[in-house]
Each structure stands twice: as structure tokens, then as C-alpha cells.
Amino acid sequence: MLDNVLAYLPAAVRAAVASLPVSLLHVVEEIRIREERPLEIVYDKGSAFVTADGRQTAGADDAYRPTHEECRGLLELLTRHSFYSFEEELKRGYITMPGGHRVGLAGQVVLEGGQVKHIREVSSFNIRIARELKGAGSPLLPYLIHTESGCIHHTLVVSPPQQGKTTLIRDLARLISSGEGISSAAGGIGYKVGVVDERSEIAAAVKGVPRFDLGPRTDVLDACPKAEGMMMMIRSMSPEVLIVDEIGRPEDAEAIHEAVHAGIRVIATAHGRDLADIRQRPVLRGLLADGVFGRCAVLGRSGGGQRSMRVYDAAGKLAAALSPPSISSALSELRGLGSRAAMGTRGLVPPPGKR
């Protein structure tokens, strides 16, 4: 998946990142490109600046500094040389690359009627690497199954950014759809799953076809607003389980209530540090007060980078404390990762306009 990202990067930035050790490239979570400022990577246990020849450095003075022309070229590739067609994404401050990688943007904001119209003179890019981690949902899944009925609990997954929410629900979609770890209540073949993928991160769909494995009985609405997409799914695809990412608006809550009243199980994510944090947000507080979610899974990370997961029931009582697999621990079991050149420019997927 990192090859897709490298293909978009300016040549000097691509060469620097591709020259990093393969073991590090496999766990990079963010590539942060800032005009005339140090090139930086964030990985599972910390962050580092990157030199022009692909060395990690703690000193910003030694790092490569992307130029204005390089940042401008990167934005043109991300928008396929058409800023107008990406106006809505620029307004929201991010663009999703093929492969599900989200690129956060910062720069000069243009206002219209007191509202953000778009961002121009983009000078900062935060490329968040999307990865498929099969098995990420396995530790949690048993706690999401109702012991008597075998149905899936309505579930809210909570964490700060970059803690694995999307990776987790992506694998839960695969497990629930395939029936892996599900009791005979689903007839032994899993449930029909509907994924509303507003930011194209969960499924990494290309022309509507998911590139990540979401299971054999999963349907995806790609690049569709969550609330509208949930209603479309309910009306047209008869899902048994609905999965959505990053809820928080009043219309999201209304759609979730509609799904629940229709007998559809809902799995959603939300930004927050813990249950106390999300109770400060009116929409989420209302959903919790209404007893919508039978389970809440709170993801976090220790100071040493170890991932953690705490599972609560509808009353807020702790049901389990888990240690879900991380990308780095999963990869530590692999052997023969290949040479550094294997992550170089050879075999890269060309960006738009270069195919």
C-alpha cells in the first residue's frame, strides 16, 4: 500500500522516504510534508525527521525541506490537476488518495459568507497511511456478540486520532460478513454488512470496488455522506449490520436511530479520549443516554507504543481490557522483508496522468 503513496510524492521526497529502512517503512503511520520545513515521519513508537538520503535524524537542521514547487506539484497530483473537482474535499481540509490514505491539508483558508470555501496556498500535507491488518478485530468480536441471541451489539468505537479505529472496523466488517468467529445465529455464513465510507478510507474503493477485504457479504457506499448513506443502505440494500466511521453530527444520530428502529445493528466510531470525553459532545451524549450502544470500545496507546482496548457495556461497566494486535507486532512475525531497494521506486503504481 505504501507504493501507492510513494508514487505521488515529489521525486526528492520520494527518494528520501523510499531509502528509509524497510522495517521502518512497514510501520510508518504518517508522512508530514511542510513547505520549506523539515520532512517528518510518524511511526508506531515515535517520530523522526528525514534527511535527503533517507536517514532518520532528531535534528531538524539536517532534514530535507520540500520546496514550494514540490508542494505545488504534490497538490496538483492529489487533485488530478483540477482544484475545482476537489472543492468539497479542500473545504473539509483533506483529500483521500487511492488506497484509502487520507491527506490532511493546511494553508491559507478562503472564506465566503463567513464559511470556509476552500484552502489555497496549501503548505502542509499530512499523509496518513492506511493498512489492512487482518485479525485486528478478533480480540474484540467475542464481546460484541449477545450471549443469548448471538446478534451483534450496537457498538461505538472511541479513540483519539491515529489509534486504529478505522483499521479495527475494517476488520470487523470482514469478520462479521464472513461469519468468522460468529455463532450459528447468522446461519453459519455471517451477516449482510453495509459500509458507508464517506472518506473512502474503510474500503479504499476504486471505481466503487473495495480494495481492502471487507468480507464476502459486504456492500459499500463510497464517498457518500454518512447520514444520507445510512438511509440509502436501509432503503435499498437491507443490511443486517451497518458500519460507519467518525460520527458526531445531529443527522448522524438521526440515521442511527432509524437503523436501530429498523432492527439493523450499528457499529460506529467517534473521536474521543474516553467515555467521559465523548459524553461532553451533545450528539454522542444523547446516543449514550438513549442506551443505543450495548458496547463501547475505547482504544488507546501506552507511552511505549503498545495498543490497548477497554470494552464497556451499556451501563459503562468495564467488560474487558484487551491488547489488540498492532501493525508492528504483526509484522514482527514475518521474515524476509526484502532489501531496502524493494521499497524503492520500482514497481510503483503511477499517479493520475502518468498511467
C-alpha positions as a printed Julia matrix, in Angstrom:
355×3 Matrix{Float64}:
   0.0     0.0     0.0
   2.92    2.38    0.61
   3.9     2.1    -3.05
   0.71    3.97   -3.98
   1.73    6.82   -1.7
   5.32    6.99   -2.9
   4.14    7.37   -6.48
   2.51   10.69   -5.59
   5.47   12.21   -3.77
   7.87   14.73   -5.34
  11.0    12.96   -6.61
  13.36   14.15   -3.86
  10.84   13.41   -1.11
  10.08   10.0    -2.62
  13.78    9.14   -2.77
  14.3    10.16    0.86
  11.33    8.19    2.17
  12.0     5.14   -0.01
  15.58    5.0     1.31
  14.46    4.52    4.9
  14.97    1.04    6.37
  12.32   -1.42    5.23
  11.49   -2.35    8.83
  10.61    1.29    9.49
   8.66    1.75    6.26
   6.39   -1.11    7.26
   5.26    0.75   10.4
   5.17    4.35    9.15
   1.79    5.87   10.02
   2.21    9.42    8.72
   4.41   11.29    6.26
   4.35   15.01    7.06
   5.41   17.34    4.26
   5.71   21.04    5.08
   6.89   23.67    2.61
  10.44   24.81    3.39
  10.31   22.91    6.68
  11.74   19.57    7.81
  10.35   16.36    6.28
   8.97   14.19    9.08
   7.63   10.67    9.55
   5.48    9.36   12.4
   5.56    5.66   13.22
   4.18    3.36   15.89
   6.69    4.28   18.58
   7.55    7.89   17.82
   8.58   10.27   15.08
  11.71   11.44   13.28
  12.89   13.93   10.71
  14.25   12.51    7.44
  17.4    13.58    5.59
  17.7    13.79    1.81
  19.5    10.42    1.75
  16.9     8.63    3.87
  18.41    8.76    7.33
  16.45    9.36   10.5
  17.55   12.37   12.48
  16.42   14.1    15.65
  17.82   17.39   14.37
  15.53   19.5    12.2
  18.51   21.28   10.66
  19.69   18.07    8.97
  16.32   17.15    7.45
  15.23   17.6     3.86
  12.99   20.65    3.28
  10.44   20.34    0.44
  10.24   23.37   -1.83
   7.23   25.44   -2.89
   7.35   23.86   -6.34
   7.36   20.34   -4.85
   4.37   21.09   -2.62
   2.51   22.67   -5.52
   3.2    19.62   -7.68
   2.02   17.29   -4.93
  -1.28   19.17   -4.63
  -1.79   19.05   -8.39
  -1.34   15.28   -8.4
  -3.67   14.84   -5.42
  -6.38   16.91   -7.13
  -5.7    15.33  -10.53
  -4.84   18.81  -11.83
  -8.38   20.02  -11.16
  -8.82   22.03   -7.96
 -12.46   22.67   -8.86
 -13.42   19.0    -8.85
 -11.95   18.64   -5.35
 -13.56   21.79   -3.95
 -15.58   19.91   -1.34
 -12.52   17.98   -0.13
 -10.44   21.15    0.03
 -13.23   22.77    2.03
 -13.05   19.95    4.57
  -9.27   20.04    4.72
  -8.4    16.6     3.41
  -8.16   14.53    0.24
  -8.36   10.74    0.15
  -5.84    9.02   -2.1
  -6.44    5.72   -3.89
  -5.76    3.02   -1.33
  -7.64    4.81    1.44
  -4.75    7.05    2.52
  -6.07   10.37    3.84
  -4.06   13.53    3.2
  -4.73   16.33    5.67
  -4.13   19.84    4.33
  -3.23   23.19    5.9
  -2.53   26.58    4.39
  -4.37   29.79    3.61
  -8.13   29.46    4.09
 -10.56   31.23    1.75
 -13.83   32.34    3.37
 -17.16   33.05    1.72
 -20.03   34.42    3.78
 -18.09   33.64    6.94
 -17.77   29.96    5.97
 -14.72   28.06    4.73
 -14.87   27.82    0.93
 -11.59   26.01    0.38
  -7.89   26.04    1.24
  -5.44   27.65   -1.16
  -1.68   28.03   -1.0
  -1.51   24.62    0.69
   1.78   24.43    2.57
   1.34   21.39    4.84
   0.39   17.81    3.98
  -0.2    15.02    6.47
  -0.35   11.7     4.62
  -1.9     9.08    6.91
  -1.04    5.57    5.71
  -3.97    3.13    5.55
  -3.12   -0.52    6.12
  -5.11   -3.71    6.21
  -4.49   -5.69    9.38
  -6.46   -8.91    9.32
  -7.13  -10.12   12.83
  -7.31   -6.61   14.31
 -10.96   -7.15   15.23
 -10.62  -10.72   16.52
  -9.93   -9.86   20.21
 -12.96   -7.53   20.32
 -15.51   -9.58   18.35
 -16.48  -12.04   21.14
 -17.52   -9.09   23.33
 -19.78   -7.73   20.59
 -21.92  -10.87   20.34
 -25.01  -11.09   22.53
 -24.63  -14.25   24.6
 -28.28  -15.3    24.28
 -29.35  -14.21   20.79
 -26.0   -14.37   19.03
 -26.74  -10.94   17.49
 -24.17   -8.17   17.26
 -24.37   -5.45   19.89
 -24.74   -1.86   18.7
 -21.16   -0.71   19.22
 -19.32    2.6    19.47
 -15.53    2.56   18.98
 -13.84    5.56   20.61
 -10.26    6.82   20.37
  -8.13    9.85   19.59
  -6.85   10.12   16.0
  -4.26    7.61   14.82
  -5.11    4.84   17.27
  -6.54    2.33   14.8
 -10.32    2.94   14.76
 -10.65    2.57   11.0
  -8.34   -0.45   10.87
 -10.45   -2.08   13.59
 -13.87   -1.56   11.99
 -12.49   -2.59    8.6
 -11.57   -5.98   10.05
 -14.82   -6.23   11.99
 -16.65   -5.83    8.68
 -14.62   -8.72    7.26
 -15.19  -10.96   10.28
 -18.91  -10.27   10.61
 -19.51  -10.6     6.88
 -17.62  -13.85    6.56
 -19.04  -15.35    9.75
 -15.56  -15.9    11.17
 -15.99  -16.15   14.94
 -19.78  -15.68   14.67
 -22.23  -18.18   16.15
 -24.89  -20.09   14.25
 -27.34  -17.2    14.8
 -26.11  -15.88   11.47
 -26.82  -19.19    9.82
 -23.12  -20.02    9.76
 -22.46  -17.67    6.86
 -22.16  -14.32    8.57
 -24.31  -11.22    8.3
 -25.07   -8.86    5.45
 -22.91   -5.8     6.14
 -23.36   -2.3     4.76
 -20.39    0.1     4.97
 -20.91    3.83    4.47
 -17.41    5.02    3.59
 -17.65    8.8     3.43
 -13.89    9.38    3.27
 -13.03    6.31    1.15
 -10.79    5.05    3.94
 -12.51    1.9     5.15
 -12.79    0.05    1.84
 -10.25    2.01   -0.28
 -12.66    1.58   -3.18
 -11.54    2.27   -6.75
 -14.47    2.95   -9.11
 -16.77    1.61   -6.41
 -14.93   -1.69   -5.9
 -13.29   -2.21   -2.46
  -9.56   -2.86   -2.5
  -9.47   -3.99    1.13
 -11.04   -7.3     2.15
 -14.35   -6.46    3.84
 -15.77   -9.96    3.57
 -17.98  -11.75    1.04
 -21.34  -10.27    2.15
 -20.4    -6.59    2.41
 -21.76   -3.73    0.29
 -20.06   -0.32    0.24
 -21.34    3.18   -0.43
 -18.16    5.04   -1.28
 -17.65    8.8    -0.82
 -21.2     9.18    0.49
 -22.15   11.36    3.48
 -22.79    9.14    6.48
 -26.34   10.11    7.39
 -27.6    10.01    3.81
 -25.65    6.83    3.12
 -27.14    5.01    6.11
 -30.65    5.86    4.93
 -29.81    4.75    1.39
 -28.48    1.45    2.72
 -31.58    0.88    4.85
 -33.9     1.54    1.9
 -32.06   -0.33   -0.82
 -29.6    -2.95    0.48
 -31.32   -4.49    3.55
 -28.14   -4.74    5.65
 -28.17   -6.62    8.93
 -25.16   -4.66   10.22
 -24.26   -1.05    9.31
 -20.7     0.23    9.77
 -19.79    3.93    9.67
 -16.72    5.96   10.64
 -16.46    9.14   12.72
 -19.99   10.07   13.68
 -20.78   13.28   15.54
 -23.38   15.37   13.7
 -27.1    15.52   14.61
 -28.06   13.97   11.27
 -25.75   11.02   12.03
 -27.65   10.36   15.26
 -30.99   10.55   13.47
 -29.86    8.0    10.9
 -28.53    5.68   13.61
 -31.88    5.82   15.4
 -33.63    4.96   12.14
 -31.32    1.98   11.64
 -31.82    0.76   15.21
 -35.6     1.03   14.91
 -35.39   -0.96   11.67
 -33.67   -3.8    13.52
 -30.24   -3.14   11.97
 -27.15   -3.46   14.15
 -24.84   -0.44   14.05
 -21.07   -0.23   14.55
 -19.69    3.32   14.51
 -16.57    5.22   15.54
 -16.07    8.6    17.15
 -13.13   10.76   18.2
 -12.51   10.95   21.94
 -10.09   10.01   24.69
 -12.57    8.05   26.81
 -16.24    7.74   27.7
 -16.14   10.89   29.84
 -14.77   12.8    26.86
 -17.47   11.76   24.39
 -20.17   12.5    26.97
 -19.15   16.14   26.59
 -20.35   16.08   22.98
 -24.13   16.64   22.78
 -24.85   14.24   19.9
 -22.85   11.35   21.38
 -24.11   12.09   24.88
 -27.65   11.77   23.56
 -26.98    8.43   21.89
 -25.4     7.07   25.08
 -28.21    8.42   27.24
 -30.74    6.72   24.98
 -28.94    3.42   25.56
 -28.29    2.9    21.86
 -24.88    1.29   22.23
 -24.64   -2.0    24.07
 -20.84   -1.88   23.83
 -18.24    0.88   23.77
 -14.65    0.04   22.88
 -12.08    2.67   23.85
  -8.75    2.44   22.06
  -5.54    3.94   23.33
  -1.8     3.55   23.42
   0.72    3.38   26.24
   3.83    5.52   26.44
   5.79    2.64   24.9
   3.52    2.5    21.87
   1.61   -0.64   22.95
  -2.02   -0.52   21.85
  -4.78   -1.08   24.4
  -8.55   -1.56   24.24
 -11.09   -1.29   27.04
 -14.6    -2.62   26.41
 -17.59   -1.25   28.34
 -21.21   -2.4    28.49
 -24.27   -0.17   28.1
 -24.1     0.83   31.78
 -20.49    1.97   31.43
 -19.14   -1.03   33.35
 -15.77   -2.39   32.23
 -16.27   -5.72   30.47
 -12.72   -6.4    29.26
  -9.24   -4.92   28.93
  -7.54   -6.19   25.76
  -4.26   -5.82   23.9
  -5.18   -5.78   20.2
  -2.52   -6.65   17.62
  -0.58   -3.74   16.18
   0.94   -3.43   12.75
   4.43   -3.66   14.21
   3.68   -6.82   16.24
   2.03   -8.46   13.25
   4.98   -7.68   11.03
   7.48   -8.88   13.63
   6.31  -12.39   12.83
   7.23  -12.0     9.18
  10.58  -13.0     7.79
  12.44  -11.98    4.68
  11.12   -8.46    4.37
  13.48   -7.88    1.45
  16.13   -5.31    0.74
  15.73   -1.58    1.07
  15.54   -1.35   -2.67
  12.35   -3.4    -2.59
  10.59   -0.31   -1.28
  12.15    2.0    -3.83
  10.65    3.4    -6.98
  10.48    0.15   -8.9
   7.01   -1.24   -9.47
   5.23    1.82   -8.17
   1.63    2.47   -9.14
   1.75    5.62  -11.29
  -0.32    8.6   -10.18
  -3.15   10.0   -12.32
  -1.93   11.37  -15.63
   1.09    9.03  -15.64
  -0.66    5.77  -16.5
